[in-house]
PDB file of C-alpha atoms and ligand atoms in Angstrom:
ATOM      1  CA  UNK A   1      29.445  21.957 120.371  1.00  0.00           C
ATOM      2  CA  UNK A   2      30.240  25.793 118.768  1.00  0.00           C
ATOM      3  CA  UNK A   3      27.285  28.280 119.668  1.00  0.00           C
ATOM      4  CA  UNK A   4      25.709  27.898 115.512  1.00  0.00           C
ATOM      5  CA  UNK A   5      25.479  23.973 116.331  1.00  0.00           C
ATOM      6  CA  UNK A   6      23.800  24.913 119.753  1.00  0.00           C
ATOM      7  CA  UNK A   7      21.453  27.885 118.652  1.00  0.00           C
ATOM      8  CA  UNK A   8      19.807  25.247 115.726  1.00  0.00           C
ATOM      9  CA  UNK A   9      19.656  22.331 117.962  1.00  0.00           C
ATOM     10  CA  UNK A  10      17.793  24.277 120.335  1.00  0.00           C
ATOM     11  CA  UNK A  11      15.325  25.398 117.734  1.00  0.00           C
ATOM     12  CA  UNK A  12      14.836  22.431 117.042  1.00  0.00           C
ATOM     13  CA  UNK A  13      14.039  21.652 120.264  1.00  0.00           C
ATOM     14  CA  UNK A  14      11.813  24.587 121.098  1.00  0.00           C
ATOM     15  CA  UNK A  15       9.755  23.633 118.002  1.00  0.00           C
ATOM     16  CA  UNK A  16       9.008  19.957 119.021  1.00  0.00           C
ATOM     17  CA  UNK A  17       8.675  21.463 122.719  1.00  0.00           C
ATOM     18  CA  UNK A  18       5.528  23.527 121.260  1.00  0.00           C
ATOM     19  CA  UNK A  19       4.653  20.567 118.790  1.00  0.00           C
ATOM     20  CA  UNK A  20       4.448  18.471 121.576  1.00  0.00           C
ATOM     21  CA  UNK A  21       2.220  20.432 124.304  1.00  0.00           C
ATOM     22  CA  UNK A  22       0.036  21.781 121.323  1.00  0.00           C
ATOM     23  CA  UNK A  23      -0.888  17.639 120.518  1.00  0.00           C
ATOM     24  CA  UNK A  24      -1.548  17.634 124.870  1.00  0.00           C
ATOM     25  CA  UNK A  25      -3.872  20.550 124.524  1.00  0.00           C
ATOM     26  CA  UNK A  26      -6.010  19.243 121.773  1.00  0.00           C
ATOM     27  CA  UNK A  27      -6.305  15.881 123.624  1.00  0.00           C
ATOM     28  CA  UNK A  28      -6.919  17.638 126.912  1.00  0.00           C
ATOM     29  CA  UNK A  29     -10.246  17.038 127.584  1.00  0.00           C
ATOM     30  CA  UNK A  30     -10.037  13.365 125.748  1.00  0.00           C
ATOM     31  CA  UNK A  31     -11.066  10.002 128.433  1.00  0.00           C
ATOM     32  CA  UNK A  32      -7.711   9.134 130.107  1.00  0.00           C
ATOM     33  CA  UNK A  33      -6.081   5.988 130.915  1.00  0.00           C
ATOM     34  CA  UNK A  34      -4.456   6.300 134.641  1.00  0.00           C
ATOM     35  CA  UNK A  35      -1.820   4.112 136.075  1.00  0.00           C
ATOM     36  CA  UNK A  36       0.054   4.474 138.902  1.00  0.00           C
ATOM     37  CA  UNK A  37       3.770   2.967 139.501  1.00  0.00           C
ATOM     38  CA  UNK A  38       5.801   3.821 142.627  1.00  0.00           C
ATOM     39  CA  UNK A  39       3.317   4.098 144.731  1.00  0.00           C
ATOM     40  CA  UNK A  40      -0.873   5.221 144.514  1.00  0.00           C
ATOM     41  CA  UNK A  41       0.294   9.090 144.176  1.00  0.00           C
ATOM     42  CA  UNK A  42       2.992   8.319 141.430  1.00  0.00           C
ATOM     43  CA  UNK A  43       0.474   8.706 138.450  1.00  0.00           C
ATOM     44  CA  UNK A  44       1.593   8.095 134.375  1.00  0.00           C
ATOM     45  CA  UNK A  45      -1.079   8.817 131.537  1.00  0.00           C
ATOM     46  CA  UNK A  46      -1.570   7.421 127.803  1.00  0.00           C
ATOM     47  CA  UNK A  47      -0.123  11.375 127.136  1.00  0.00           C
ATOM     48  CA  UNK A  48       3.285  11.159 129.486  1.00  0.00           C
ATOM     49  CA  UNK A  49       3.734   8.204 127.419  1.00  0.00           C
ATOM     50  CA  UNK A  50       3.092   9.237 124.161  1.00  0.00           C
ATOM     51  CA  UNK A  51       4.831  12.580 124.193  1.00  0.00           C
ATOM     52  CA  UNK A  52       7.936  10.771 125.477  1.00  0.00           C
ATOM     53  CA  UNK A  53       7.600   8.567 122.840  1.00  0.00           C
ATOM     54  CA  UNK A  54       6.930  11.689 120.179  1.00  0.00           C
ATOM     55  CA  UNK A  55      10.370  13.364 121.121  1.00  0.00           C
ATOM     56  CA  UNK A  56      12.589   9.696 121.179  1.00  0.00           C
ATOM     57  CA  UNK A  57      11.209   9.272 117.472  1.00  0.00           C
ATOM     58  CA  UNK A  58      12.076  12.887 116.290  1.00  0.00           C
ATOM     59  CA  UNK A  59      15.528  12.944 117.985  1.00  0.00           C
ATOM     60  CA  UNK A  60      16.356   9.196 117.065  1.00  0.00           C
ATOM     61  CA  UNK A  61      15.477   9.963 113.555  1.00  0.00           C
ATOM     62  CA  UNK A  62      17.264  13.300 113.342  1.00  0.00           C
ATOM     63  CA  UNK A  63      20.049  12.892 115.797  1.00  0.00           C
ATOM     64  CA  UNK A  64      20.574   9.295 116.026  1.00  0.00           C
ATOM     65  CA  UNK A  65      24.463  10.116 117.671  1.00  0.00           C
ATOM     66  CA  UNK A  66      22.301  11.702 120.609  1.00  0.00           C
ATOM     67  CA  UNK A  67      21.076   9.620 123.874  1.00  0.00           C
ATOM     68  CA  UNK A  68      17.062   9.803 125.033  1.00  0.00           C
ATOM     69  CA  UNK A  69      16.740   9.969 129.055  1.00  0.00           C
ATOM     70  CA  UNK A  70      13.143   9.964 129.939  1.00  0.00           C
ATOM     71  CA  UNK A  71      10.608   9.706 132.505  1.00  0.00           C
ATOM     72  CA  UNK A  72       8.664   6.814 131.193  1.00  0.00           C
ATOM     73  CA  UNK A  73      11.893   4.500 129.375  1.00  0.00           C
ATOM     74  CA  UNK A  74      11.187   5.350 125.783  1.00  0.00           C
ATOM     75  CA  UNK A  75      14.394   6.669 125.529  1.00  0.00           C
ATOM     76  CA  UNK A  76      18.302   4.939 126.278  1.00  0.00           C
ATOM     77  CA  UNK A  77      19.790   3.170 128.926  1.00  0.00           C
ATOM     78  CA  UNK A  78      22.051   5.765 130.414  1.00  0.00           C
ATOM     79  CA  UNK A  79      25.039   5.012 132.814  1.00  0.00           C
ATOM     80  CA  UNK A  80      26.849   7.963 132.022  1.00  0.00           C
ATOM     81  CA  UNK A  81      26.848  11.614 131.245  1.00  0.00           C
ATOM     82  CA  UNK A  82      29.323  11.279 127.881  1.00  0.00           C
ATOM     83  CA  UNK A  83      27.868  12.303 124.449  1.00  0.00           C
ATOM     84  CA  UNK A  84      24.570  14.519 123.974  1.00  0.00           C
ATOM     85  CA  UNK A  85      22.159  14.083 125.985  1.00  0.00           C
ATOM     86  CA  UNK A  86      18.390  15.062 125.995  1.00  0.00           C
ATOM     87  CA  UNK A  87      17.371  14.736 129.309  1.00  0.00           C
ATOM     88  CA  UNK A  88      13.421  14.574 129.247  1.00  0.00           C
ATOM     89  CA  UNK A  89      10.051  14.780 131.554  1.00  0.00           C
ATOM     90  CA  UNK A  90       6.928  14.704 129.447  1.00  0.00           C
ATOM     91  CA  UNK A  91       4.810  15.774 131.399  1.00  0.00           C
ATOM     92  CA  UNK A  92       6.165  17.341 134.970  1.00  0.00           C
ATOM     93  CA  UNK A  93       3.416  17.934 136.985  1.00  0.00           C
ATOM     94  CA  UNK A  94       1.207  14.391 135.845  1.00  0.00           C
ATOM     95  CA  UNK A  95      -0.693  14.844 139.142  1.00  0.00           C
ATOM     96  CA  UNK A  96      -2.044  18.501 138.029  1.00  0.00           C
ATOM     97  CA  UNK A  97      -2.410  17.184 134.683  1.00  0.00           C
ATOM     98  CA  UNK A  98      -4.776  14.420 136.116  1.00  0.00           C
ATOM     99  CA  UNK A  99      -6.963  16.157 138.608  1.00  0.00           C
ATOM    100  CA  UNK A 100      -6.560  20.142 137.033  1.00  0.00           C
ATOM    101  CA  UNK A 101      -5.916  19.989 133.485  1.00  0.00           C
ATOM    102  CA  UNK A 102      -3.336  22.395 133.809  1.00  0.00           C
ATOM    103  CA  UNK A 103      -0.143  23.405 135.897  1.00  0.00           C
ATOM    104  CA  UNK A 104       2.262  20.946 134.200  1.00  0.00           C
ATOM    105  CA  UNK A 105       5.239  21.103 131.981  1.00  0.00           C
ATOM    106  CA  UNK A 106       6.993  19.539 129.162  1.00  0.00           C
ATOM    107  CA  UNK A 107      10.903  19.678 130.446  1.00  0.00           C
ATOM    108  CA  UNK A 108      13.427  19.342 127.960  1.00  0.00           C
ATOM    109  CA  UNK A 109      17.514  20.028 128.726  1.00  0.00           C
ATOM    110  CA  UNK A 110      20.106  18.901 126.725  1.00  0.00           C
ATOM    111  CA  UNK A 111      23.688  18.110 127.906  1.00  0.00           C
ATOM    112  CA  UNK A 112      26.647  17.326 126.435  1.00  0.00           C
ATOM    113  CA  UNK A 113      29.365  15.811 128.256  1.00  0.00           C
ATOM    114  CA  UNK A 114      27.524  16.639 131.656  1.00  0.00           C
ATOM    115  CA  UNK A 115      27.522  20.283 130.625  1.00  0.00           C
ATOM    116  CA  UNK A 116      23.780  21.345 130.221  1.00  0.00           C
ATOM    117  CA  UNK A 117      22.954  23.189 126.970  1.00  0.00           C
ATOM    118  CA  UNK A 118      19.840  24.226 126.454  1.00  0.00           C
ATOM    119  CA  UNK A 119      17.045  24.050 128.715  1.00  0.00           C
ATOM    120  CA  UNK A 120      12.996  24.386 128.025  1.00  0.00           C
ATOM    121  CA  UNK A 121       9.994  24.379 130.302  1.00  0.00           C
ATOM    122  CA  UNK A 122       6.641  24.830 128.805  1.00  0.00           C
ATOM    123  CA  UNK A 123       3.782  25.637 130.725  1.00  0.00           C
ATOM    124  CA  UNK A 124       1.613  23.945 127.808  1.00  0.00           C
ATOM    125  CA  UNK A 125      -1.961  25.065 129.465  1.00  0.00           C
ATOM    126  CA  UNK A 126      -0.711  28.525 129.453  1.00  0.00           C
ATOM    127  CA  UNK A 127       1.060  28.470 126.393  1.00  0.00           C
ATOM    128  CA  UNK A 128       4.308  29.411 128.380  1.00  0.00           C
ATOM    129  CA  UNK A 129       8.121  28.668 127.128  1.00  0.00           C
ATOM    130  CA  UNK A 130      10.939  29.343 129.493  1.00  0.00           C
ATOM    131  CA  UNK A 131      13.850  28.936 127.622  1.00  0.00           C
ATOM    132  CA  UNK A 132      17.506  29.371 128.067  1.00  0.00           C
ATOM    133  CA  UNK A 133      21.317  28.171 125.848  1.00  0.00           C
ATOM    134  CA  UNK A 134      24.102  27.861 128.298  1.00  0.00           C
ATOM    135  CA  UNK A 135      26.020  31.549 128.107  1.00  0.00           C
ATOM    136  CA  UNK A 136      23.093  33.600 126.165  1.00  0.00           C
ATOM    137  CA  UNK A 137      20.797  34.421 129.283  1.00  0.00           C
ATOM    138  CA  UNK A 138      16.788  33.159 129.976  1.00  0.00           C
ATOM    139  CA  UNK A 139      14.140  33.890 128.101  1.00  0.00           C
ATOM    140  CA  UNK A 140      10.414  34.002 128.866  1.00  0.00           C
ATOM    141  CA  UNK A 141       8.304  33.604 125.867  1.00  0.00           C
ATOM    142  CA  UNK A 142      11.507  34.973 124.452  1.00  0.00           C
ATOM    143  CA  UNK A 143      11.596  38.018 126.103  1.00  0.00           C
ATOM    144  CA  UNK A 144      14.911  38.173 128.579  1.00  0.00           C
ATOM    145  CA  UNK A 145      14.317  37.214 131.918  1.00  0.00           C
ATOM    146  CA  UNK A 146      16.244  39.646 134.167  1.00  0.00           C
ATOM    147  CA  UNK A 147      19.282  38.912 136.548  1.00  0.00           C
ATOM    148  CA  UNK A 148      18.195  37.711 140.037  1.00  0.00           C
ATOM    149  CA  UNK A 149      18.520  40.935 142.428  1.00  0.00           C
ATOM    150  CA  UNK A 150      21.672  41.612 144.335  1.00  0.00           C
ATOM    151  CA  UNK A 151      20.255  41.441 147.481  1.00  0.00           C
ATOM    152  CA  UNK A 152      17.746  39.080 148.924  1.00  0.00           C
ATOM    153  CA  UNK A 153      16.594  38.453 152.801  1.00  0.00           C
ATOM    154  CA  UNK A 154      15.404  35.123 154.086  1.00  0.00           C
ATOM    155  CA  UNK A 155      12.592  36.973 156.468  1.00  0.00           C
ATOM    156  CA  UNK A 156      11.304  38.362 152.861  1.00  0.00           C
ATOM    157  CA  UNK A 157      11.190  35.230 150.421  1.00  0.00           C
ATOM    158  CA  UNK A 158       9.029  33.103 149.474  1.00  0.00           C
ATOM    159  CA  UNK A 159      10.106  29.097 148.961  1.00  0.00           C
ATOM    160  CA  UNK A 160       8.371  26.322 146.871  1.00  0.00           C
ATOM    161  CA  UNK A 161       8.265  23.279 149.530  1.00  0.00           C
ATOM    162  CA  UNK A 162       6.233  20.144 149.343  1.00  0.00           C
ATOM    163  CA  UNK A 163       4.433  20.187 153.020  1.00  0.00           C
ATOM    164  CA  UNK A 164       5.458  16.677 153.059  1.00  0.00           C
ATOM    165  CA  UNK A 165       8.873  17.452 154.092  1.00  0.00           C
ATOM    166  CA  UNK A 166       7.432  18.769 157.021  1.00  0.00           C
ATOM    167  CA  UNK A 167       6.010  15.470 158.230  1.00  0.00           C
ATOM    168  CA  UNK A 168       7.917  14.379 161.568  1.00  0.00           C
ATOM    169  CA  UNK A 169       8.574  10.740 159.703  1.00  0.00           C
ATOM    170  CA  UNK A 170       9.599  12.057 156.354  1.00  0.00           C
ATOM    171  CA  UNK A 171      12.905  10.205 156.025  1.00  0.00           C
ATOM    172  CA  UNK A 172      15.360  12.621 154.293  1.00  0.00           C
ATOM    173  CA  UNK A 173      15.029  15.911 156.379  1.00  0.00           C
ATOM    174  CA  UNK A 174      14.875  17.017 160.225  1.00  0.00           C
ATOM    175  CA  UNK A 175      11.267  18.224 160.453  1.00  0.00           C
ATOM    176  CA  UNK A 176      12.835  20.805 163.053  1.00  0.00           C
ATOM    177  CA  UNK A 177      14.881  22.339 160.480  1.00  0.00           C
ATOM    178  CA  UNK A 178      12.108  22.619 157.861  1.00  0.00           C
ATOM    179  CA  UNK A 179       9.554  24.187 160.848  1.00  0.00           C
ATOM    180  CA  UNK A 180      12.512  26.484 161.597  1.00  0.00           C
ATOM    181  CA  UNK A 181      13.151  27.544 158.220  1.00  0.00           C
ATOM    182  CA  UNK A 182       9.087  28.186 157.538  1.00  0.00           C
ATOM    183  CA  UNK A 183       8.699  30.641 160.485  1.00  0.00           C
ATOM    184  CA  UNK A 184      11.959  32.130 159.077  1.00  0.00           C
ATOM    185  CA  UNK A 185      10.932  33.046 155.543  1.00  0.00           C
ATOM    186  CA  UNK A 186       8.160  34.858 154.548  1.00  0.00           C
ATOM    187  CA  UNK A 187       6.051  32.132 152.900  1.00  0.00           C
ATOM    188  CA  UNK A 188       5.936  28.749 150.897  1.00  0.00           C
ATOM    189  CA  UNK A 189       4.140  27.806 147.965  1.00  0.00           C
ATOM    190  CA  UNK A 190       3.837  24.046 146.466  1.00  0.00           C
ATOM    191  CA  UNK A 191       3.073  24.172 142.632  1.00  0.00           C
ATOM    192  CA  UNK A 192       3.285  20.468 141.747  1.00  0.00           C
ATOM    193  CA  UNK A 193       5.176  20.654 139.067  1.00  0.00           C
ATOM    194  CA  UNK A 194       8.976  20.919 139.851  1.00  0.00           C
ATOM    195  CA  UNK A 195       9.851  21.946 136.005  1.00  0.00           C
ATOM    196  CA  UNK A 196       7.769  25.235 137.021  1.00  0.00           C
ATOM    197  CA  UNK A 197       9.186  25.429 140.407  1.00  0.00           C
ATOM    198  CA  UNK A 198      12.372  26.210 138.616  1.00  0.00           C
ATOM    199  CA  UNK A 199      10.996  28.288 136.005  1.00  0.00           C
ATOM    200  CA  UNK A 200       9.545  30.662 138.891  1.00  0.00           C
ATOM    201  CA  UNK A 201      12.430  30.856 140.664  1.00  0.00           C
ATOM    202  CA  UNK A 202      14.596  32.036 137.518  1.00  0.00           C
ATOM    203  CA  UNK A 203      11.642  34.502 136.991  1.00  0.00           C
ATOM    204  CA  UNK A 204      12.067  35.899 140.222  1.00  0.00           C
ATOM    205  CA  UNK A 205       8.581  34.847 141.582  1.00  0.00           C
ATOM    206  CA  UNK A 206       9.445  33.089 144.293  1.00  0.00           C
ATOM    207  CA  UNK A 207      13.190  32.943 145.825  1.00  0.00           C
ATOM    208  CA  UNK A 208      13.629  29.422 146.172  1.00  0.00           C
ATOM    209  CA  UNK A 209      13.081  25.528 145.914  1.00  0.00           C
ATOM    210  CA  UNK A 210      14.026  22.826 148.287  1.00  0.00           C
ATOM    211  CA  UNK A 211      13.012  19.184 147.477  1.00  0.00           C
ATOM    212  CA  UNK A 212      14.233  16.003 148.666  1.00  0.00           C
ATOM    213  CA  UNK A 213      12.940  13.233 145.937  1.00  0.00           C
ATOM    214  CA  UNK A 214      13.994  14.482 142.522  1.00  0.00           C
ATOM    215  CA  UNK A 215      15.189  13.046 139.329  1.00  0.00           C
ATOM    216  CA  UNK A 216      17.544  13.711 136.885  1.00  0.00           C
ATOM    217  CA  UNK A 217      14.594  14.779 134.072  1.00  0.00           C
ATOM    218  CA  UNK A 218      12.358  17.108 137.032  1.00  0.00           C
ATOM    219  CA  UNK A 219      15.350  19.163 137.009  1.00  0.00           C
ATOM    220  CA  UNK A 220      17.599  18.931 134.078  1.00  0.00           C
ATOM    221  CA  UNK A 221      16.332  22.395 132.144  1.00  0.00           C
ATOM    222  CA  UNK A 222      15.537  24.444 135.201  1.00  0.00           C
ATOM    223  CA  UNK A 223      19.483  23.937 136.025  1.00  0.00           C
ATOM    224  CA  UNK A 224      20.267  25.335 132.929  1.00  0.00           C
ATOM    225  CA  UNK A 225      17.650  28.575 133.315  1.00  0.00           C
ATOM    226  CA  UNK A 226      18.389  29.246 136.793  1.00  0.00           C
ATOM    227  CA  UNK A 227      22.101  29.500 136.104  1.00  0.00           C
ATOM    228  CA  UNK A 228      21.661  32.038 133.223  1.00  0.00           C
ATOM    229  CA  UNK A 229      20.108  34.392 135.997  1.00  0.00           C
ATOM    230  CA  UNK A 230      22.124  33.955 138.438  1.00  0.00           C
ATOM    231  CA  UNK A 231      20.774  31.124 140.368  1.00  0.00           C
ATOM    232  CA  UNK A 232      22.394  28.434 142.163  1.00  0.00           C
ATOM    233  CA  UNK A 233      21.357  24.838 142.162  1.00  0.00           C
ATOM    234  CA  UNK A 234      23.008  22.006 144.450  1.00  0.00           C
ATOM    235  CA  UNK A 235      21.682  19.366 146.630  1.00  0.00           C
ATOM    236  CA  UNK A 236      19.839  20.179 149.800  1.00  0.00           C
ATOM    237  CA  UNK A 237      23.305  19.932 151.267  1.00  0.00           C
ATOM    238  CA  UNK A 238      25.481  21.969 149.158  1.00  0.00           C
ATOM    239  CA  UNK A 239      26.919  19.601 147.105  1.00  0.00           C
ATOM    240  CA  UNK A 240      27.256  19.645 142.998  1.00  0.00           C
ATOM    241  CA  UNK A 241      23.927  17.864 141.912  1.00  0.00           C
ATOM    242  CA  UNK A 242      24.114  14.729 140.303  1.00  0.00           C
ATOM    243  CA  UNK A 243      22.349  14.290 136.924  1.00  0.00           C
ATOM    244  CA  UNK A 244      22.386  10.655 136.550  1.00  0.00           C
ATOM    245  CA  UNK A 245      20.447   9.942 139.843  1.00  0.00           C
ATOM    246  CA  UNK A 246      17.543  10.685 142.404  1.00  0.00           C
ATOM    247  CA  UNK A 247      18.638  14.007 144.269  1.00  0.00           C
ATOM    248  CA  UNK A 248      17.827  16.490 147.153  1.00  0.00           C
ATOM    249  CA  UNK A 249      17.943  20.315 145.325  1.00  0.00           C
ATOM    250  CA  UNK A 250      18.339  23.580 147.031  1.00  0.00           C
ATOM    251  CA  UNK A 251      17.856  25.643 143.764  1.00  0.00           C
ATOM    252  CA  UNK A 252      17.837  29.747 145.493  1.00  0.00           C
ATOM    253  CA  UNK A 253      18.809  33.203 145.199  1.00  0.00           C
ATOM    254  CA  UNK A 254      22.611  32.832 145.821  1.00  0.00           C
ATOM    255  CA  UNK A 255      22.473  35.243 148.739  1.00  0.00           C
ATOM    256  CA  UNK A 256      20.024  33.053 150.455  1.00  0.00           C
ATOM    257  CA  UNK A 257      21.676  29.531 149.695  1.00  0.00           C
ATOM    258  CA  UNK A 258      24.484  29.123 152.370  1.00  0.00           C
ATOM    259  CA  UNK A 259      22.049  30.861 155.179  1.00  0.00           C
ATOM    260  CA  UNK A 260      19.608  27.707 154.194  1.00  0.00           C
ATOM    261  CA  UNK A 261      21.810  25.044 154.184  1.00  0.00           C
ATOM    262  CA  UNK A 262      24.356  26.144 157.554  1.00  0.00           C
ATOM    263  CA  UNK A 263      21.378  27.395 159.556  1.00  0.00           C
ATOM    264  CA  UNK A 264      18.034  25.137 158.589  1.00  0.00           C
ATOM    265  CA  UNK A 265      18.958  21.779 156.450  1.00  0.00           C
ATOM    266  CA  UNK A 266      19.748  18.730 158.554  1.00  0.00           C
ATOM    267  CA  UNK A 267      19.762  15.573 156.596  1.00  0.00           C
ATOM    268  CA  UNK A 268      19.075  12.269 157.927  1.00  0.00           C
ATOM    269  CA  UNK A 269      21.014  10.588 155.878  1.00  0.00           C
TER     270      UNK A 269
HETATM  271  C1  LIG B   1       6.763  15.284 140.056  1.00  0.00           C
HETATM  272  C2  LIG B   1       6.543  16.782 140.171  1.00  0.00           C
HETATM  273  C3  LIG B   1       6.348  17.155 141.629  1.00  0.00           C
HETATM  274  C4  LIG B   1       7.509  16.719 142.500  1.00  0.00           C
HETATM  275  C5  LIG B   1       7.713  15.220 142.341  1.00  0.00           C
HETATM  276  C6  LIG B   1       7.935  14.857 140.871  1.00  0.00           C
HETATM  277  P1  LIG B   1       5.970  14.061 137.779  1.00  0.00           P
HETATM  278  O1  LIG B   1       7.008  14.924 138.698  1.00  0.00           O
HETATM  279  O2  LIG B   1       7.642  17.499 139.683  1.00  0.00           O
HETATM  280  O3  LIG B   1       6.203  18.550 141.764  1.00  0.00           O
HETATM  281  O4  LIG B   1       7.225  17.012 143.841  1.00  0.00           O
HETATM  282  O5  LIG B   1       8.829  14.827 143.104  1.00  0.00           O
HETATM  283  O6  LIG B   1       8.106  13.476 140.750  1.00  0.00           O
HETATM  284  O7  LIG B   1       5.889  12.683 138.365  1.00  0.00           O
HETATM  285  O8  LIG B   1       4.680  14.765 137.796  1.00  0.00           O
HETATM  286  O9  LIG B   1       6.650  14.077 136.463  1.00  0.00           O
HETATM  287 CA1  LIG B   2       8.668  15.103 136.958  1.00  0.00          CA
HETATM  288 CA1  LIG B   3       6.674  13.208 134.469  1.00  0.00          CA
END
């Protein structure tokens, strides 16, 4: 893809991105229909469906040489990474959508041939748009997000972390490690959204995310706007994150992301 055919397909993503979370804020307020799937906690609404369903239309009908991989499986079977690729999460953040009408994102990245593209997060409450095309830095409500400083210290950041990791009989991470690693850094925060978890951390915010549970569309444009900054994304273990599958993610300030891993990540498995 040459950098003309990747500067209009991401405006044409950014204006279905905005399409799509200004149809979520006029229906905000609007009786919901609540279902849970993997377990009472793992919530989908009438609007994760729909907007899924909003961008697999436009792209189908406009691109139909491009693959759909969504949350809620309105979009393609995908096995592999080959072709283009829009990598979706409706709504990221359902469970803030649910109980606080606001803290969630629309996350859209597109990849072609594994290589990711184009990335958006919109904060749709806040009327939001992190943006970022592979090589031509990150943008915040299109303004450029500035390189992550040189230097960073563990004793002065501040991580996103789910407190659940912290529970002795979590079953992906030595609750040592993480108790360790919280009396080591400054502070945590847990947004509930992991779309925004990335955003902040390109934004300089906070200085890092670890996560044990995520998928392929929680993650997929936060990859590519962390990397424009400077950022560095693997699994919790230091390895090249797979975008086909569930995944661990370190996603940190690159001074910070060895000192994690060697000195407070120990994974059970
Ligand atoms: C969830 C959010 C949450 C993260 C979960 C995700 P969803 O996505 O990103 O912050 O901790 O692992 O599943 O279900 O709201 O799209
Ligand atoms: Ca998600
Ligand atoms: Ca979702």
């Amino acid at each position: 893809m040459d950098k003309l055919q990747r500067t209009n397909l991401y405006k044409q993503a950014e204006e279905w991105v905005l399409e799509a979370g200004q149809r979520i804020r006029e229906k905000i307020d609007d009786p919901r229909t609540i279902q849970t799937k993997s377990n009472a906690n793992d919530l989908v609404t009438e609007m994760d469906q729909q907007t899924e369903q909003f961008f697999a239309e436009k792209i189908r009908k406009q691109y139909p040489d491009h693959f759909v991989f969504g949350e809620e499986g309105f979009g393609d079977d995908i096995t592999s990474l080959d072709g283009t690729i829009w990598i979706i999460d409706p709504i990221d953040g359902t469970m803030n959508f649910v109980h606080q009408k606001r803290n969630f994102a629309i996350s859209v990245g597109v990849y072609v041939d594994g290589v990711g593209e184009i990335g958006l997060i919109y904060n749709v409450m806040e009327d939001t748009i992190y943006t970022a095309v592979r090589g031509e830095g990150a943008y915040k409500n299109h303004h450029r997000l500035a390189q992550l400083p040189k230097e960073k210290q563990l004793n002065q950041s501040i991580f996103a972390l789910n407190t659940t990791w912290m529970l002795p009989e979590n079953p992906y991470i030595s609750h040592k490690g993480v108790h360790d690693f919280v009396k080591t850094i400054r502070s945590t925060r847990t947004y509930g959204s992991a779309a925004l978890e990335f955003a902040f951390v390109a934004e300089g915010i906070i200085d890092g995310y670890l996560t044990m549970t995520l998928m392929p569309w929680d993650i997929a444009a936060g990859v590519v706007i962390l990397k424009e900054v400077g950022g560095v994304v693997t699994t919790a273990d230091g390895q090249d994150i797979d975008m086909l599958h569930q995944t661990t993610v370190l996603a940190c300030h690159p001074e910070l992301h060895n000192e994690v891993i060697e000195n407070f990540v120990d994974l059970k498995q």
